[in-house]
Amino acid sequence: MNYRDYFLRRDAGLPQPKWVYGDRVFARYCKIPTVGMVIRETLDEDGRKVVLMMADLPVRIDGENRSVFFVNPRDVKRLKEL
C-alpha cells in the first residue's frame, strides 16, 4: 500500500471539502474586496466552517497589514480561468 491509497481509504467516509489548497478566489474581508489563494478549509473555535486564505495584496486594518486571514465561506467566490 502507498500513501495515496492509505489517505484515500482513511478519508473515504468524510465529505469532500469545497475549497482546496491553491484555488483562486475573490472574497470580502471586513467588507474589503480581496483576491487571493485558498490555504485550507477548516473549523473556527465555535465549530463553524471558515476558509483560510492568503491575499495577493495585504489589507490594512487597525494600523496592521494582513495578508493571511479567515473568511466566511459564503463570502468566497471562485475565480474562473480566462
PDB file of N, CA, C and O in Angstrom:
ATOM      1  N   MET A   1       0.856  -1.173   0.000  1.00  0.00           N
ATOM      2  CA  MET A   1       0.000   0.000   0.000  1.00  0.00           C
ATOM      3  C   MET A   1       0.907   1.243   0.000  1.00  0.00           C
ATOM      4  O   MET A   1       1.894   1.300   0.711  1.00  0.00           O
ATOM      5  N   ASN A   2       0.531   2.250  -0.798  1.00  0.00           N
ATOM      6  CA  ASN A   2       1.285   3.502  -0.809  1.00  0.00           C
ATOM      7  C   ASN A   2       0.494   4.578  -0.068  1.00  0.00           C
ATOM      8  O   ASN A   2      -0.614   4.353   0.392  1.00  0.00           O
ATOM      9  N   TYR A   3       1.093   5.771   0.053  1.00  0.00           N
ATOM     10  CA  TYR A   3       0.451   6.839   0.814  1.00  0.00           C
ATOM     11  C   TYR A   3      -0.871   7.276   0.192  1.00  0.00           C
ATOM     12  O   TYR A   3      -1.828   7.580   0.897  1.00  0.00           O
ATOM     13  N   ARG A   4      -0.929   7.321  -1.119  1.00  0.00           N
ATOM     14  CA  ARG A   4      -2.160   7.743  -1.791  1.00  0.00           C
ATOM     15  C   ARG A   4      -3.321   6.826  -1.410  1.00  0.00           C
ATOM     16  O   ARG A   4      -4.396   7.286  -1.031  1.00  0.00           O
ATOM     17  N   ASP A   5      -3.089   5.518  -1.487  1.00  0.00           N
ATOM     18  CA  ASP A   5      -4.134   4.556  -1.121  1.00  0.00           C
ATOM     19  C   ASP A   5      -4.503   4.662   0.348  1.00  0.00           C
ATOM     20  O   ASP A   5      -5.679   4.565   0.715  1.00  0.00           O
ATOM     21  N   TYR A   6      -3.511   4.865   1.195  1.00  0.00           N
ATOM     22  CA  TYR A   6      -3.765   4.984   2.625  1.00  0.00           C
ATOM     23  C   TYR A   6      -4.688   6.159   2.917  1.00  0.00           C
ATOM     24  O   TYR A   6      -5.674   6.018   3.642  1.00  0.00           O
ATOM     25  N   PHE A   7      -4.378   7.338   2.355  1.00  0.00           N
ATOM     26  CA  PHE A   7      -5.188   8.521   2.635  1.00  0.00           C
ATOM     27  C   PHE A   7      -6.565   8.436   1.979  1.00  0.00           C
ATOM     28  O   PHE A   7      -7.552   8.916   2.546  1.00  0.00           O
ATOM     29  N   LEU A   8      -6.674   7.846   0.816  1.00  0.00           N
ATOM     30  CA  LEU A   8      -7.990   7.650   0.200  1.00  0.00           C
ATOM     31  C   LEU A   8      -8.860   6.729   1.048  1.00  0.00           C
ATOM     32  O   LEU A   8     -10.047   6.988   1.242  1.00  0.00           O
ATOM     33  N   ARG A   9      -8.283   5.673   1.573  1.00  0.00           N
ATOM     34  CA  ARG A   9      -9.024   4.749   2.420  1.00  0.00           C
ATOM     35  C   ARG A   9      -9.384   5.401   3.754  1.00  0.00           C
ATOM     36  O   ARG A   9     -10.492   5.234   4.256  1.00  0.00           O
ATOM     37  N   ARG A  10      -8.434   6.169   4.311  1.00  0.00           N
ATOM     38  CA  ARG A  10      -8.675   6.824   5.602  1.00  0.00           C
ATOM     39  C   ARG A  10      -9.795   7.856   5.517  1.00  0.00           C
ATOM     40  O   ARG A  10     -10.620   7.972   6.410  1.00  0.00           O
ATOM     41  N   ASP A  11      -9.844   8.625   4.425  1.00  0.00           N
ATOM     42  CA  ASP A  11     -10.795   9.724   4.277  1.00  0.00           C
ATOM     43  C   ASP A  11     -12.029   9.350   3.465  1.00  0.00           C
ATOM     44  O   ASP A  11     -12.780  10.224   3.053  1.00  0.00           O
ATOM     45  N   ALA A  12     -12.263   8.073   3.247  1.00  0.00           N
ATOM     46  CA  ALA A  12     -13.369   7.640   2.386  1.00  0.00           C
ATOM     47  C   ALA A  12     -14.727   8.088   2.919  1.00  0.00           C
ATOM     48  O   ALA A  12     -15.601   8.462   2.146  1.00  0.00           O
ATOM     49  N   GLY A  13     -14.942   8.091   4.213  1.00  0.00           N
ATOM     50  CA  GLY A  13     -16.235   8.443   4.777  1.00  0.00           C
ATOM     51  C   GLY A  13     -16.434   9.928   5.025  1.00  0.00           C
ATOM     52  O   GLY A  13     -17.525  10.345   5.402  1.00  0.00           O
ATOM     53  N   LEU A  14     -15.413  10.741   4.829  1.00  0.00           N
ATOM     54  CA  LEU A  14     -15.507  12.176   5.096  1.00  0.00           C
ATOM     55  C   LEU A  14     -16.061  12.931   3.887  1.00  0.00           C
ATOM     56  O   LEU A  14     -15.811  12.543   2.745  1.00  0.00           O
ATOM     57  N   PRO A  15     -16.787  14.017   4.113  1.00  0.00           N
ATOM     58  CA  PRO A  15     -17.252  14.822   2.975  1.00  0.00           C
ATOM     59  C   PRO A  15     -16.077  15.530   2.314  1.00  0.00           C
ATOM     60  O   PRO A  15     -15.119  15.933   2.986  1.00  0.00           O
ATOM     61  N   GLN A  16     -16.142  15.682   1.017  1.00  0.00           N
ATOM     62  CA  GLN A  16     -15.082  16.363   0.290  1.00  0.00           C
ATOM     63  C   GLN A  16     -15.164  17.863   0.546  1.00  0.00           C
ATOM     64  O   GLN A  16     -16.251  18.439   0.517  1.00  0.00           O
ATOM     65  N   PRO A  17     -14.034  18.539   0.781  1.00  0.00           N
ATOM     66  CA  PRO A  17     -14.068  19.983   1.014  1.00  0.00           C
ATOM     67  C   PRO A  17     -14.393  20.729  -0.281  1.00  0.00           C
ATOM     68  O   PRO A  17     -14.048  20.286  -1.378  1.00  0.00           O
ATOM     69  N   LYS A  18     -15.079  21.849  -0.136  1.00  0.00           N
ATOM     70  CA  LYS A  18     -15.402  22.662  -1.311  1.00  0.00           C
ATOM     71  C   LYS A  18     -14.181  23.463  -1.765  1.00  0.00           C
ATOM     72  O   LYS A  18     -13.966  23.667  -2.940  1.00  0.00           O
ATOM     73  N   TRP A  19     -13.374  23.907  -0.803  1.00  0.00           N
ATOM     74  CA  TRP A  19     -12.203  24.730  -1.097  1.00  0.00           C
ATOM     75  C   TRP A  19     -10.938  23.949  -0.777  1.00  0.00           C
ATOM     76  O   TRP A  19     -10.789  23.437   0.314  1.00  0.00           O
ATOM     77  N   VAL A  20     -10.041  23.860  -1.744  1.00  0.00           N
ATOM     78  CA  VAL A  20      -8.784  23.139  -1.549  1.00  0.00           C
ATOM     79  C   VAL A  20      -7.610  24.076  -1.815  1.00  0.00           C
ATOM     80  O   VAL A  20      -7.764  25.143  -2.427  1.00  0.00           O
ATOM     81  N   TYR A  21      -6.438  23.678  -1.365  1.00  0.00           N
ATOM     82  CA  TYR A  21      -5.235  24.488  -1.491  1.00  0.00           C
ATOM     83  C   TYR A  21      -4.999  24.888  -2.951  1.00  0.00           C
ATOM     84  O   TYR A  21      -5.031  24.062  -3.853  1.00  0.00           O
ATOM     85  N   GLY A  22      -4.781  26.171  -3.150  1.00  0.00           N
ATOM     86  CA  GLY A  22      -4.443  26.667  -4.474  1.00  0.00           C
ATOM     87  C   GLY A  22      -5.598  27.251  -5.263  1.00  0.00           C
ATOM     88  O   GLY A  22      -5.363  27.860  -6.306  1.00  0.00           O
ATOM     89  N   ASP A  23      -6.832  27.070  -4.804  1.00  0.00           N
ATOM     90  CA  ASP A  23      -7.976  27.654  -5.512  1.00  0.00           C
ATOM     91  C   ASP A  23      -7.864  29.177  -5.503  1.00  0.00           C
ATOM     92  O   ASP A  23      -7.622  29.783  -4.461  1.00  0.00           O
ATOM     93  N   ARG A  24      -8.018  29.793  -6.657  1.00  0.00           N
ATOM     94  CA  ARG A  24      -8.005  31.256  -6.754  1.00  0.00           C
ATOM     95  C   ARG A  24      -9.410  31.754  -6.453  1.00  0.00           C
ATOM     96  O   ARG A  24     -10.390  31.279  -7.033  1.00  0.00           O
ATOM     97  N   VAL A  25      -9.511  32.723  -5.520  1.00  0.00           N
ATOM     98  CA  VAL A  25     -10.818  33.167  -5.060  1.00  0.00           C
ATOM     99  C   VAL A  25     -10.881  34.684  -4.927  1.00  0.00           C
ATOM    100  O   VAL A  25      -9.860  35.367  -4.824  1.00  0.00           O
ATOM    101  N   PHE A  26     -12.120  35.170  -4.930  1.00  0.00           N
ATOM    102  CA  PHE A  26     -12.447  36.551  -4.597  1.00  0.00           C
ATOM    103  C   PHE A  26     -13.244  36.487  -3.310  1.00  0.00           C
ATOM    104  O   PHE A  26     -14.155  35.678  -3.179  1.00  0.00           O
ATOM    105  N   ALA A  27     -12.885  37.323  -2.333  1.00  0.00           N
ATOM    106  CA  ALA A  27     -13.591  37.302  -1.046  1.00  0.00           C
ATOM    107  C   ALA A  27     -13.671  38.708  -0.482  1.00  0.00           C
ATOM    108  O   ALA A  27     -12.981  39.619  -0.937  1.00  0.00           O
ATOM    109  N   ARG A  28     -14.507  38.850   0.509  1.00  0.00           N
ATOM    110  CA  ARG A  28     -14.600  40.117   1.242  1.00  0.00           C
ATOM    111  C   ARG A  28     -14.170  39.864   2.678  1.00  0.00           C
ATOM    112  O   ARG A  28     -14.727  39.023   3.367  1.00  0.00           O
ATOM    113  N   TYR A  29     -13.162  40.634   3.109  1.00  0.00           N
ATOM    114  CA  TYR A  29     -12.674  40.555   4.479  1.00  0.00           C
ATOM    115  C   TYR A  29     -12.952  41.899   5.128  1.00  0.00           C
ATOM    116  O   TYR A  29     -12.407  42.917   4.707  1.00  0.00           O
ATOM    117  N   CYS A  30     -13.826  41.923   6.122  1.00  0.00           N
ATOM    118  CA  CYS A  30     -14.259  43.175   6.766  1.00  0.00           C
ATOM    119  C   CYS A  30     -14.757  44.171   5.721  1.00  0.00           C
ATOM    120  O   CYS A  30     -14.394  45.354   5.736  1.00  0.00           O
ATOM    121  N   LYS A  31     -15.552  43.685   4.782  1.00  0.00           N
ATOM    122  CA  LYS A  31     -16.156  44.461   3.697  1.00  0.00           C
ATOM    123  C   LYS A  31     -15.135  45.025   2.708  1.00  0.00           C
ATOM    124  O   LYS A  31     -15.464  45.875   1.900  1.00  0.00           O
ATOM    125  N   ILE A  32     -13.902  44.537   2.748  1.00  0.00           N
ATOM    126  CA  ILE A  32     -12.862  44.962   1.805  1.00  0.00           C
ATOM    127  C   ILE A  32     -12.697  43.846   0.778  1.00  0.00           C
ATOM    128  O   ILE A  32     -12.394  42.706   1.136  1.00  0.00           O
ATOM    129  N   PRO A  33     -12.890  44.154  -0.512  1.00  0.00           N
ATOM    130  CA  PRO A  33     -12.728  43.111  -1.528  1.00  0.00           C
ATOM    131  C   PRO A  33     -11.262  42.707  -1.682  1.00  0.00           C
ATOM    132  O   PRO A  33     -10.381  43.555  -1.725  1.00  0.00           O
ATOM    133  N   THR A  34     -11.017  41.404  -1.715  1.00  0.00           N
ATOM    134  CA  THR A  34      -9.661  40.885  -1.864  1.00  0.00           C
ATOM    135  C   THR A  34      -9.655  39.724  -2.845  1.00  0.00           C
ATOM    136  O   THR A  34     -10.646  39.028  -3.020  1.00  0.00           O
ATOM    137  N   VAL A  35      -8.507  39.518  -3.469  1.00  0.00           N
ATOM    138  CA  VAL A  35      -8.284  38.387  -4.366  1.00  0.00           C
ATOM    139  C   VAL A  35      -7.091  37.633  -3.817  1.00  0.00           C
ATOM    140  O   VAL A  35      -6.106  38.240  -3.388  1.00  0.00           O
ATOM    141  N   GLY A  36      -7.182  36.316  -3.806  1.00  0.00           N
ATOM    142  CA  GLY A  36      -6.073  35.542  -3.267  1.00  0.00           C
ATOM    143  C   GLY A  36      -6.215  34.066  -3.529  1.00  0.00           C
ATOM    144  O   GLY A  36      -6.904  33.645  -4.452  1.00  0.00           O
ATOM    145  N   MET A  37      -5.545  33.294  -2.676  1.00  0.00           N
ATOM    146  CA  MET A  37      -5.463  31.855  -2.827  1.00  0.00           C
ATOM    147  C   MET A  37      -5.937  31.183  -1.542  1.00  0.00           C
ATOM    148  O   MET A  37      -5.641  31.652  -0.444  1.00  0.00           O
ATOM    149  N   VAL A  38      -6.655  30.090  -1.691  1.00  0.00           N
ATOM    150  CA  VAL A  38      -7.116  29.328  -0.534  1.00  0.00           C
ATOM    151  C   VAL A  38      -5.949  28.518   0.026  1.00  0.00           C
ATOM    152  O   VAL A  38      -5.205  27.888  -0.724  1.00  0.00           O
ATOM    153  N   ILE A  39      -5.803  28.558   1.344  1.00  0.00           N
ATOM    154  CA  ILE A  39      -4.827  27.700   2.009  1.00  0.00           C
ATOM    155  C   ILE A  39      -5.518  26.415   2.456  1.00  0.00           C
ATOM    156  O   ILE A  39      -5.043  25.326   2.187  1.00  0.00           O
ATOM    157  N   ARG A  40      -6.645  26.559   3.153  1.00  0.00           N
ATOM    158  CA  ARG A  40      -7.427  25.378   3.530  1.00  0.00           C
ATOM    159  C   ARG A  40      -8.794  25.790   4.058  1.00  0.00           C
ATOM    160  O   ARG A  40      -9.020  26.936   4.410  1.00  0.00           O
ATOM    161  N   GLU A  41      -9.674  24.820   4.113  1.00  0.00           N
ATOM    162  CA  GLU A  41     -10.989  24.995   4.726  1.00  0.00           C
ATOM    163  C   GLU A  41     -10.922  24.302   6.085  1.00  0.00           C
ATOM    164  O   GLU A  41     -10.479  23.163   6.194  1.00  0.00           O
ATOM    165  N   THR A  42     -11.331  25.000   7.129  1.00  0.00           N
ATOM    166  CA  THR A  42     -11.180  24.467   8.479  1.00  0.00           C
ATOM    167  C   THR A  42     -12.355  24.917   9.349  1.00  0.00           C
ATOM    168  O   THR A  42     -13.275  25.560   8.852  1.00  0.00           O
ATOM    169  N   LEU A  43     -12.312  24.585  10.612  1.00  0.00           N
ATOM    170  CA  LEU A  43     -13.329  24.994  11.570  1.00  0.00           C
ATOM    171  C   LEU A  43     -12.739  26.034  12.516  1.00  0.00           C
ATOM    172  O   LEU A  43     -11.575  25.930  12.914  1.00  0.00           O
ATOM    173  N   ASP A  44     -13.553  27.021  12.908  1.00  0.00           N
ATOM    174  CA  ASP A  44     -13.081  28.012  13.882  1.00  0.00           C
ATOM    175  C   ASP A  44     -13.355  27.513  15.298  1.00  0.00           C
ATOM    176  O   ASP A  44     -13.755  26.364  15.499  1.00  0.00           O
ATOM    177  N   GLU A  45     -13.140  28.371  16.287  1.00  0.00           N
ATOM    178  CA  GLU A  45     -13.308  27.969  17.687  1.00  0.00           C
ATOM    179  C   GLU A  45     -14.734  27.559  18.015  1.00  0.00           C
ATOM    180  O   GLU A  45     -14.969  26.761  18.917  1.00  0.00           O
ATOM    181  N   ASP A  46     -15.703  28.121  17.299  1.00  0.00           N
ATOM    182  CA  ASP A  46     -17.121  27.818  17.556  1.00  0.00           C
ATOM    183  C   ASP A  46     -17.635  26.632  16.752  1.00  0.00           C
ATOM    184  O   ASP A  46     -18.808  26.304  16.815  1.00  0.00           O
ATOM    185  N   GLY A  47     -16.778  26.015  15.944  1.00  0.00           N
ATOM    186  CA  GLY A  47     -17.181  24.863  15.153  1.00  0.00           C
ATOM    187  C   GLY A  47     -17.772  25.207  13.803  1.00  0.00           C
ATOM    188  O   GLY A  47     -18.297  24.335  13.129  1.00  0.00           O
ATOM    189  N   ARG A  48     -17.701  26.478  13.393  1.00  0.00           N
ATOM    190  CA  ARG A  48     -18.218  26.878  12.080  1.00  0.00           C
ATOM    191  C   ARG A  48     -17.120  26.748  11.036  1.00  0.00           C
ATOM    192  O   ARG A  48     -15.946  26.937  11.326  1.00  0.00           O
ATOM    193  N   LYS A  49     -17.531  26.446   9.799  1.00  0.00           N
ATOM    194  CA  LYS A  49     -16.559  26.347   8.719  1.00  0.00           C
ATOM    195  C   LYS A  49     -16.060  27.735   8.323  1.00  0.00           C
ATOM    196  O   LYS A  49     -16.847  28.676   8.209  1.00  0.00           O
ATOM    197  N   VAL A  50     -14.761  27.850   8.119  1.00  0.00           N
ATOM    198  CA  VAL A  50     -14.137  29.071   7.627  1.00  0.00           C
ATOM    199  C   VAL A  50     -13.092  28.684   6.591  1.00  0.00           C
ATOM    200  O   VAL A  50     -12.630  27.546   6.541  1.00  0.00           O
ATOM    201  N   VAL A  51     -12.731  29.663   5.759  1.00  0.00           N
ATOM    202  CA  VAL A  51     -11.715  29.452   4.733  1.00  0.00           C
ATOM    203  C   VAL A  51     -10.513  30.310   5.095  1.00  0.00           C
ATOM    204  O   VAL A  51     -10.636  31.513   5.279  1.00  0.00           O
ATOM    205  N   LEU A  52      -9.348  29.670   5.211  1.00  0.00           N
ATOM    206  CA  LEU A  52      -8.106  30.389   5.447  1.00  0.00           C
ATOM    207  C   LEU A  52      -7.540  30.748   4.088  1.00  0.00           C
ATOM    208  O   LEU A  52      -7.315  29.871   3.252  1.00  0.00           O
ATOM    209  N   MET A  53      -7.353  32.042   3.855  1.00  0.00           N
ATOM    210  CA  MET A  53      -6.870  32.464   2.540  1.00  0.00           C
ATOM    211  C   MET A  53      -5.695  33.407   2.670  1.00  0.00           C
ATOM    212  O   MET A  53      -5.513  34.050   3.698  1.00  0.00           O
ATOM    213  N   MET A  54      -4.891  33.470   1.618  1.00  0.00           N
ATOM    214  CA  MET A  54      -3.762  34.384   1.550  1.00  0.00           C
ATOM    215  C   MET A  54      -4.027  35.350   0.405  1.00  0.00           C
ATOM    216  O   MET A  54      -4.179  34.939  -0.749  1.00  0.00           O
ATOM    217  N   ALA A  55      -4.116  36.631   0.746  1.00  0.00           N
ATOM    218  CA  ALA A  55      -4.428  37.650  -0.248  1.00  0.00           C
ATOM    219  C   ALA A  55      -3.201  37.986  -1.084  1.00  0.00           C
ATOM    220  O   ALA A  55      -2.061  37.902  -0.605  1.00  0.00           O
ATOM    221  N   ASP A  56      -3.432  38.378  -2.332  1.00  0.00           N
ATOM    222  CA  ASP A  56      -2.334  38.805  -3.195  1.00  0.00           C
ATOM    223  C   ASP A  56      -1.712  40.099  -2.689  1.00  0.00           C
ATOM    224  O   ASP A  56      -0.492  40.260  -2.723  1.00  0.00           O
ATOM    225  N   LEU A  57      -2.543  41.014  -2.233  1.00  0.00           N
ATOM    226  CA  LEU A  57      -2.079  42.276  -1.669  1.00  0.00           C
ATOM    227  C   LEU A  57      -2.542  42.368  -0.224  1.00  0.00           C
ATOM    228  O   LEU A  57      -3.656  41.983   0.099  1.00  0.00           O
ATOM    229  N   PRO A  58      -1.717  42.885   0.686  1.00  0.00           N
ATOM    230  CA  PRO A  58      -2.126  42.961   2.088  1.00  0.00           C
ATOM    231  C   PRO A  58      -3.279  43.933   2.299  1.00  0.00           C
ATOM    232  O   PRO A  58      -3.458  44.890   1.553  1.00  0.00           O
ATOM    233  N   VAL A  59      -4.064  43.675   3.350  1.00  0.00           N
ATOM    234  CA  VAL A  59      -5.193  44.507   3.733  1.00  0.00           C
ATOM    235  C   VAL A  59      -4.802  45.215   5.030  1.00  0.00           C
ATOM    236  O   VAL A  59      -4.345  44.578   5.972  1.00  0.00           O
ATOM    237  N   ARG A  60      -4.999  46.531   5.091  1.00  0.00           N
ATOM    238  CA  ARG A  60      -4.640  47.284   6.292  1.00  0.00           C
ATOM    239  C   ARG A  60      -5.883  47.493   7.145  1.00  0.00           C
ATOM    240  O   ARG A  60      -6.838  48.147   6.736  1.00  0.00           O
ATOM    241  N   ILE A  61      -5.869  46.923   8.358  1.00  0.00           N
ATOM    242  CA  ILE A  61      -6.980  47.035   9.290  1.00  0.00           C
ATOM    243  C   ILE A  61      -6.409  47.404  10.655  1.00  0.00           C
ATOM    244  O   ILE A  61      -5.516  46.720  11.165  1.00  0.00           O
ATOM    245  N   ASP A  62      -6.934  48.479  11.231  1.00  0.00           N
ATOM    246  CA  ASP A  62      -6.493  48.960  12.548  1.00  0.00           C
ATOM    247  C   ASP A  62      -4.980  49.168  12.601  1.00  0.00           C
ATOM    248  O   ASP A  62      -4.317  48.818  13.572  1.00  0.00           O
ATOM    249  N   GLY A  63      -4.419  49.721  11.541  1.00  0.00           N
ATOM    250  CA  GLY A  63      -2.995  50.017  11.507  1.00  0.00           C
ATOM    251  C   GLY A  63      -2.098  48.801  11.337  1.00  0.00           C
ATOM    252  O   GLY A  63      -0.887  48.889  11.505  1.00  0.00           O
ATOM    253  N   GLU A  64      -2.679  47.665  10.989  1.00  0.00           N
ATOM    254  CA  GLU A  64      -1.915  46.428  10.834  1.00  0.00           C
ATOM    255  C   GLU A  64      -2.145  45.858   9.443  1.00  0.00           C
ATOM    256  O   GLU A  64      -3.283  45.769   8.980  1.00  0.00           O
ATOM    257  N   ASN A  65      -1.079  45.485   8.760  1.00  0.00           N
ATOM    258  CA  ASN A  65      -1.188  44.868   7.438  1.00  0.00           C
ATOM    259  C   ASN A  65      -1.365  43.363   7.598  1.00  0.00           C
ATOM    260  O   ASN A  65      -0.578  42.715   8.280  1.00  0.00           O
ATOM    261  N   ARG A  66      -2.395  42.822   6.945  1.00  0.00           N
ATOM    262  CA  ARG A  66      -2.661  41.386   6.990  1.00  0.00           C
ATOM    263  C   ARG A  66      -2.758  40.840   5.582  1.00  0.00           C
ATOM    264  O   ARG A  66      -3.396  41.435   4.725  1.00  0.00           O
ATOM    265  N   SER A  67      -2.147  39.692   5.369  1.00  0.00           N
ATOM    266  CA  SER A  67      -2.285  39.042   4.074  1.00  0.00           C
ATOM    267  C   SER A  67      -2.834  37.624   4.215  1.00  0.00           C
ATOM    268  O   SER A  67      -3.227  37.012   3.234  1.00  0.00           O
ATOM    269  N   VAL A  68      -2.858  37.087   5.442  1.00  0.00           N
ATOM    270  CA  VAL A  68      -3.440  35.772   5.702  1.00  0.00           C
ATOM    271  C   VAL A  68      -4.542  35.949   6.736  1.00  0.00           C
ATOM    272  O   VAL A  68      -4.316  36.493   7.807  1.00  0.00           O
ATOM    273  N   PHE A  69      -5.755  35.491   6.389  1.00  0.00           N
ATOM    274  CA  PHE A  69      -6.878  35.675   7.304  1.00  0.00           C
ATOM    275  C   PHE A  69      -7.975  34.664   7.006  1.00  0.00           C
ATOM    276  O   PHE A  69      -7.980  34.024   5.962  1.00  0.00           O
ATOM    277  N   PHE A  70      -8.895  34.537   7.972  1.00  0.00           N
ATOM    278  CA  PHE A  70     -10.049  33.656   7.836  1.00  0.00           C
ATOM    279  C   PHE A  70     -11.220  34.449   7.270  1.00  0.00           C
ATOM    280  O   PHE A  70     -11.457  35.578   7.677  1.00  0.00           O
ATOM    281  N   VAL A  71     -11.949  33.839   6.337  1.00  0.00           N
ATOM    282  CA  VAL A  71     -13.156  34.454   5.789  1.00  0.00           C
ATOM    283  C   VAL A  71     -14.294  33.434   5.838  1.00  0.00           C
ATOM    284  O   VAL A  71     -14.062  32.232   5.844  1.00  0.00           O
ATOM    285  N   ASN A  72     -15.489  33.960   5.850  1.00  0.00           N
ATOM    286  CA  ASN A  72     -16.683  33.129   5.859  1.00  0.00           C
ATOM    287  C   ASN A  72     -16.836  32.490   4.471  1.00  0.00           C
ATOM    288  O   ASN A  72     -16.699  33.165   3.457  1.00  0.00           O
ATOM    289  N   PRO A  73     -17.140  31.195   4.387  1.00  0.00           N
ATOM    290  CA  PRO A  73     -17.265  30.543   3.075  1.00  0.00           C
ATOM    291  C   PRO A  73     -18.321  31.171   2.160  1.00  0.00           C
ATOM    292  O   PRO A  73     -18.184  31.136   0.942  1.00  0.00           O
ATOM    293  N   ARG A  74     -19.361  31.774   2.714  1.00  0.00           N
ATOM    294  CA  ARG A  74     -20.390  32.382   1.846  1.00  0.00           C
ATOM    295  C   ARG A  74     -19.901  33.695   1.238  1.00  0.00           C
ATOM    296  O   ARG A  74     -20.519  34.203   0.307  1.00  0.00           O
ATOM    297  N   ASP A  75     -18.795  34.261   1.757  1.00  0.00           N
ATOM    298  CA  ASP A  75     -18.209  35.472   1.196  1.00  0.00           C
ATOM    299  C   ASP A  75     -17.126  35.175   0.156  1.00  0.00           C
ATOM    300  O   ASP A  75     -16.468  36.086  -0.324  1.00  0.00           O
ATOM    301  N   VAL A  76     -16.940  33.909  -0.170  1.00  0.00           N
ATOM    302  CA  VAL A  76     -15.875  33.492  -1.083  1.00  0.00           C
ATOM    303  C   VAL A  76     -16.474  33.043  -2.406  1.00  0.00           C
ATOM    304  O   VAL A  76     -17.455  32.302  -2.440  1.00  0.00           O
ATOM    305  N   LYS A  77     -15.878  33.518  -3.509  1.00  0.00           N
ATOM    306  CA  LYS A  77     -16.313  33.105  -4.847  1.00  0.00           C
ATOM    307  C   LYS A  77     -15.093  32.669  -5.636  1.00  0.00           C
ATOM    308  O   LYS A  77     -14.054  33.314  -5.612  1.00  0.00           O
ATOM    309  N   ARG A  78     -15.231  31.554  -6.326  1.00  0.00           N
ATOM    310  CA  ARG A  78     -14.137  31.011  -7.128  1.00  0.00           C
ATOM    311  C   ARG A  78     -13.913  31.889  -8.360  1.00  0.00           C
ATOM    312  O   ARG A  78     -14.862  32.298  -9.028  1.00  0.00           O
ATOM    313  N   LEU A  79     -12.647  32.189  -8.653  1.00  0.00           N
ATOM    314  CA  LEU A  79     -12.319  32.927  -9.862  1.00  0.00           C
ATOM    315  C   LEU A  79     -12.239  31.955 -11.029  1.00  0.00           C
ATOM    316  O   LEU A  79     -11.657  30.876 -10.911  1.00  0.00           O
ATOM    317  N   LYS A  80     -12.795  32.345 -12.160  1.00  0.00           N
ATOM    318  CA  LYS A  80     -12.782  31.491 -13.337  1.00  0.00           C
ATOM    319  C   LYS A  80     -11.566  31.818 -14.182  1.00  0.00           C
ATOM    320  O   LYS A  80     -11.129  32.960 -14.262  1.00  0.00           O
ATOM    321  N   GLU A  81     -11.017  30.793 -14.823  1.00  0.00           N
ATOM    322  CA  GLU A  81      -9.866  30.995 -15.696  1.00  0.00           C
ATOM    323  C   GLU A  81     -10.331  31.592 -17.011  1.00  0.00           C
ATOM    324  O   GLU A  81     -11.407  31.303 -17.503  1.00  0.00           O
ATOM    325  N   LEU A  82      -9.504  32.443 -17.567  1.00  0.00           N
ATOM    326  CA  LEU A  82      -9.820  33.062 -18.859  1.00  0.00           C
ATOM    327  C   LEU A  82      -9.284  32.255 -19.994  1.00  0.00           C
ATOM    328  O   LEU A  82      -8.311  31.641 -19.946  1.00  0.00           O
TER     329      LEU A  82
END
